[in-house]
mmCIF file of C-alpha atoms in Angstrom:
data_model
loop_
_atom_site.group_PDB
_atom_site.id
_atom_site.type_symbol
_atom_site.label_atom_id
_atom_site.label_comp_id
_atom_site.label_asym_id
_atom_site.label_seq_id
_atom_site.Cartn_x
_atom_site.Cartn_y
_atom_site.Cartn_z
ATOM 1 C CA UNK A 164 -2.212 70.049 60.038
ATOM 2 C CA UNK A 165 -3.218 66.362 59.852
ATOM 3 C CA UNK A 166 -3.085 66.036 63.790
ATOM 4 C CA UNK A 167 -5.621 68.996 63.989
ATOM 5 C CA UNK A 168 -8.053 67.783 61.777
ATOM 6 C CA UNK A 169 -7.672 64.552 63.516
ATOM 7 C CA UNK A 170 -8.316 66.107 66.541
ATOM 8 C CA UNK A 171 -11.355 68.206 65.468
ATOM 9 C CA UNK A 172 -13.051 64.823 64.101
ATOM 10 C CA UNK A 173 -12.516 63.420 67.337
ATOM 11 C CA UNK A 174 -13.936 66.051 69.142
ATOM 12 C CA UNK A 175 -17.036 65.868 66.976
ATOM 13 C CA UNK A 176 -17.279 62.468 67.275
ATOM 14 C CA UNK A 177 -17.366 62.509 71.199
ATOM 15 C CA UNK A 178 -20.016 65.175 71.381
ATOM 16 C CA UNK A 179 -22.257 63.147 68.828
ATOM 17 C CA UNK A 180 -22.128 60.480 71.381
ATOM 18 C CA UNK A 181 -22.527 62.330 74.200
ATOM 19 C CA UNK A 182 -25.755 64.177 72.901
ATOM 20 C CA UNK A 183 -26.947 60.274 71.955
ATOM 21 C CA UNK A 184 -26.274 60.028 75.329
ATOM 22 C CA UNK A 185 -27.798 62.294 77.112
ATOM 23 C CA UNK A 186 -31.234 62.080 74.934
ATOM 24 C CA UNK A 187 -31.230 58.536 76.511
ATOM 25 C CA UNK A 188 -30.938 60.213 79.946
ATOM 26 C CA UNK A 189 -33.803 62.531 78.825
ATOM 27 C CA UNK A 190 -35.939 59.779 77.684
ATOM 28 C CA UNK A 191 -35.525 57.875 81.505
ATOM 29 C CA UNK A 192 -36.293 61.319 82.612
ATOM 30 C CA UNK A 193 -39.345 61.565 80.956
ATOM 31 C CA UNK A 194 -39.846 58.401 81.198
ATOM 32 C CA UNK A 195 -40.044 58.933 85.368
ATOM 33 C CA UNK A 196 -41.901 62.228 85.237
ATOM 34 C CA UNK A 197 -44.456 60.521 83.087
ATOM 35 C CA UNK A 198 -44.834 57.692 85.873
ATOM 36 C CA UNK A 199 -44.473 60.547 88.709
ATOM 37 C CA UNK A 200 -47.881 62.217 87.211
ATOM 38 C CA UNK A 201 -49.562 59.215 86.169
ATOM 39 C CA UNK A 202 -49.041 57.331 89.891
ATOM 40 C CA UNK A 203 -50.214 60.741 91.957
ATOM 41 C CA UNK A 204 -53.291 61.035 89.268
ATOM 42 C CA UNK A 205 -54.510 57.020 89.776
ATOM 43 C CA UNK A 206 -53.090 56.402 93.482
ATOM 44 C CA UNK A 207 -51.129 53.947 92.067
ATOM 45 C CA UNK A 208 -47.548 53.078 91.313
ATOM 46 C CA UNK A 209 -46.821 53.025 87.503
ATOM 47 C CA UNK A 210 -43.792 51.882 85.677
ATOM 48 C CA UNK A 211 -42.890 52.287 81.852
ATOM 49 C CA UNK A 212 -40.766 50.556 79.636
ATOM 50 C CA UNK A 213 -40.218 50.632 76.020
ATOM 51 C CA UNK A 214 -42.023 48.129 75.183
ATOM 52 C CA UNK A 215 -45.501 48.701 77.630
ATOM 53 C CA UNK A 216 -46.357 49.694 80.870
ATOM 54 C CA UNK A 217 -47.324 48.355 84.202
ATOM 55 C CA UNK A 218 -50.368 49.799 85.980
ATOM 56 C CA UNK A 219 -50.900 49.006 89.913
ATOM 57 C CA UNK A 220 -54.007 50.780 91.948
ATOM 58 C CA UNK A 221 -55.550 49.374 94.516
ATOM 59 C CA UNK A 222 -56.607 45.814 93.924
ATOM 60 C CA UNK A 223 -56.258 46.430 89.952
ATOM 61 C CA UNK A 224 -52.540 45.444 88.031
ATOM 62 C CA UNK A 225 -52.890 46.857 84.125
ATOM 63 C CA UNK A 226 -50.418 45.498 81.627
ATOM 64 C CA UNK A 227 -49.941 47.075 78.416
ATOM 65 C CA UNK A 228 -47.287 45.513 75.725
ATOM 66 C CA UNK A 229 -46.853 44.062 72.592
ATOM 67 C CA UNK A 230 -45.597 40.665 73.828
ATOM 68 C CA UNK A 231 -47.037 40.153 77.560
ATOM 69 C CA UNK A 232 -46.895 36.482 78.907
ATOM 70 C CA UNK A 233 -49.806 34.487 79.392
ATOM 71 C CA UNK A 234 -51.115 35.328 83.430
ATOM 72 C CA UNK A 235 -51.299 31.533 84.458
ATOM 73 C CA UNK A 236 -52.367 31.983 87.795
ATOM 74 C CA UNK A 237 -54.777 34.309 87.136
ATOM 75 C CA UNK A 238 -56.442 32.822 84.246
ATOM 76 C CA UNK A 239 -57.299 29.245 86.265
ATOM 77 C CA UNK A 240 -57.262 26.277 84.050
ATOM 78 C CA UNK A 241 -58.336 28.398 80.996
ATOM 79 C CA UNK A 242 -55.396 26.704 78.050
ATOM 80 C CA UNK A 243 -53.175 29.497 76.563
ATOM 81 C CA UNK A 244 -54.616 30.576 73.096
ATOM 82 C CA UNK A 245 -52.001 30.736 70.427
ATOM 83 C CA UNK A 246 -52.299 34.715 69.976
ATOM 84 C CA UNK A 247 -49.494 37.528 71.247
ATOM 85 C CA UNK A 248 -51.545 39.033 74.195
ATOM 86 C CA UNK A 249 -51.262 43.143 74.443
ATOM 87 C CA UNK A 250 -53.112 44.225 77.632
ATOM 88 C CA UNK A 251 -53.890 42.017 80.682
ATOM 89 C CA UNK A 252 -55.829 43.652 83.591
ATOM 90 C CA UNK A 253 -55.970 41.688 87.069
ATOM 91 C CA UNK A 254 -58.503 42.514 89.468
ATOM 92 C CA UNK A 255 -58.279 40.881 93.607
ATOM 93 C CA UNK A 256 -61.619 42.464 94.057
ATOM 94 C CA UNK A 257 -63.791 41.049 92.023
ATOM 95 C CA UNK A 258 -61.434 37.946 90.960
ATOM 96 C CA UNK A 259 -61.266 38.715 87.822
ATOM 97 C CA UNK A 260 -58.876 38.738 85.099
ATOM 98 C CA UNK A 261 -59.113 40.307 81.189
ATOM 99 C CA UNK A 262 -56.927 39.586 78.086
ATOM 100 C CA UNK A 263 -56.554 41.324 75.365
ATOM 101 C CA UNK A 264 -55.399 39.224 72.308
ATOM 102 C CA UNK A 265 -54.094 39.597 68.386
ATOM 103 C CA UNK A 266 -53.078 37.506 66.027
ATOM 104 C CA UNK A 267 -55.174 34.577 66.265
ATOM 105 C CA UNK A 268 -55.533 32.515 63.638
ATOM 106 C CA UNK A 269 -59.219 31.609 62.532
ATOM 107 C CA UNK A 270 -58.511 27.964 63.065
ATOM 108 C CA UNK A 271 -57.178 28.351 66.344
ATOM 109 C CA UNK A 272 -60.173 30.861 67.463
ATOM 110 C CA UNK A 273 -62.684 28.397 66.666
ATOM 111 C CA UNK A 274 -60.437 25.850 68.463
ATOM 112 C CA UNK A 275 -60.179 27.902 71.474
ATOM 113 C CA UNK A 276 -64.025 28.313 71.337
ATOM 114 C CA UNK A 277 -64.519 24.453 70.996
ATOM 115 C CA UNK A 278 -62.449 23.751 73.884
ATOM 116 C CA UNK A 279 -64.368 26.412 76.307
ATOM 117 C CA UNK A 280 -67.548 24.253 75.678
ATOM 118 C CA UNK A 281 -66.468 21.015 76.295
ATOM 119 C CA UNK A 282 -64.463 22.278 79.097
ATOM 120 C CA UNK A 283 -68.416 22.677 80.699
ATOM 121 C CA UNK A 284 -68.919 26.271 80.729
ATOM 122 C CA UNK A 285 -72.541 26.586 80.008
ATOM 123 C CA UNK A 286 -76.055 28.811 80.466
ATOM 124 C CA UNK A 287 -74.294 31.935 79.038
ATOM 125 C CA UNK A 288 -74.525 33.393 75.346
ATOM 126 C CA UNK A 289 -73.291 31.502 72.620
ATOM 127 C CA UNK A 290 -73.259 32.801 69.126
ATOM 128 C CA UNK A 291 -70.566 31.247 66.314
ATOM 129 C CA UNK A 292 -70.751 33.056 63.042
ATOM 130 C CA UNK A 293 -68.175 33.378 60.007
ATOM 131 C CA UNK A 294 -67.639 37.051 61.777
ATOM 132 C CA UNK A 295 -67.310 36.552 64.735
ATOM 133 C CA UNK A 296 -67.528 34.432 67.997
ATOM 134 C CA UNK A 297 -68.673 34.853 71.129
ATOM 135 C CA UNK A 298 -69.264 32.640 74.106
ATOM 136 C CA UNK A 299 -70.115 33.061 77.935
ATOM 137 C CA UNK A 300 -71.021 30.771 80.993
ATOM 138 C CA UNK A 301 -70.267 29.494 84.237
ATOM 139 C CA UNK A 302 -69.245 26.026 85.597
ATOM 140 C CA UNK A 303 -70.448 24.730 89.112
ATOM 141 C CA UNK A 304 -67.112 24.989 90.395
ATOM 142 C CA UNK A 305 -67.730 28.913 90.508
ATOM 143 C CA UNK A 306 -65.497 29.904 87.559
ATOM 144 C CA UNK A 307 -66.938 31.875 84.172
ATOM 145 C CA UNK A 308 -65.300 33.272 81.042
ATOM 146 C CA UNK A 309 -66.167 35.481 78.449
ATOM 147 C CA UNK A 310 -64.825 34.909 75.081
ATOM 148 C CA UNK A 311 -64.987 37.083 71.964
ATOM 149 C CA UNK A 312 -63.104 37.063 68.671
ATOM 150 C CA UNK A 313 -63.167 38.407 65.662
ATOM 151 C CA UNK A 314 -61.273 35.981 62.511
ATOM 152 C CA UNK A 315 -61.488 38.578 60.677
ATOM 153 C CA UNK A 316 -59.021 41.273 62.507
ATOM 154 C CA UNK A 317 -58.064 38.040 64.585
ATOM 155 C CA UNK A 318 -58.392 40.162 67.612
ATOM 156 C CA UNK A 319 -60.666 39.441 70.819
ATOM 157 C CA UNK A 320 -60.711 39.105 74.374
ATOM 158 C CA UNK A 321 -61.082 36.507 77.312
ATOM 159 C CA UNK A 322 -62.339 37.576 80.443
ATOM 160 C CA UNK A 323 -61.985 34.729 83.386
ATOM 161 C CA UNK A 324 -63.560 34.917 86.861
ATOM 162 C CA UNK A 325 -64.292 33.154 90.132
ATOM 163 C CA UNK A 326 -67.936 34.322 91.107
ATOM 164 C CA UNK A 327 -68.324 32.267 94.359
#
């Protein structure tokens, strides 16, 4: 009697983890239908993750996440803020890139905003308030940015760009 109740746990046991299983094999599933629609909608090839996603249409590369890296190359000498950045969006075209960013300390915002000035981007807007800041301008090299954040959700975005 002990042997069959042993047995019947067993059994239970394996189907538990076989339906765990399988729901991951639904999720990839979903996961790649998901992409499937998405890619033939935009044109573009798509790929998801659990932790974001990764647009790419035509000359434009989306990146949604929680924790995305920094885009170096695309960002020129622009220093890396000290924020988690969730959303990055890349554009050959136009030469642009935009950066979406959270967590930013107030101290570090104004910092950041400090730094674009002296770094010599000028003739834009400027406007530096206990709410929020914003900057804009160009150097004579050809570069501009476009800075905004708020210290009190300690959210904002930096838009960089090569305009010659």
């Amino acid at each position: 009697m002990k042997y069959r109740k042993l047995q019947a746990i067993l059994l239970v046991f394996i189907m538990v983890l076989s339906l765990a299983g399988c729901q991951k094999v639904d999720e990839k599933i979903s996961e790649k239908v998901v992409e499937e629609i998405i890619g033939s909608a935009t044109g573009g090839k798509i790929d998801i993750k659990k932790d974001g996603l990764k647009l790419e249409t035509g000359d434009t590369e989306m990146e949604v996440g929680d924790e995305l890296e920094w885009p170096v190359e695309a960002m020129g000498d622009l220093p890396v803020p000290k924020a988690r950045f969730d959303f990055i969006m890349k554009n050959d075209e136009n030469k642009s890139c935009t950066v979406t960013f959270k967590d930013l300390d107030e101290d570090d915002g104004r910092a950041y905003f400090d730094i674009l000035v002296e770094m010599g981007f000028k003739g834009g807007t400027y406007l530096n308030t206990d709410d929020i800041l914003m900057f804009s301008g160009s150097r004579e090299n050809g570069t501009g940015v476009n800075y905004n954040y708020n210290p009190i959700s300690k959210e904002g975005f930096i838009i960089f760009e090569i305009t010659q």
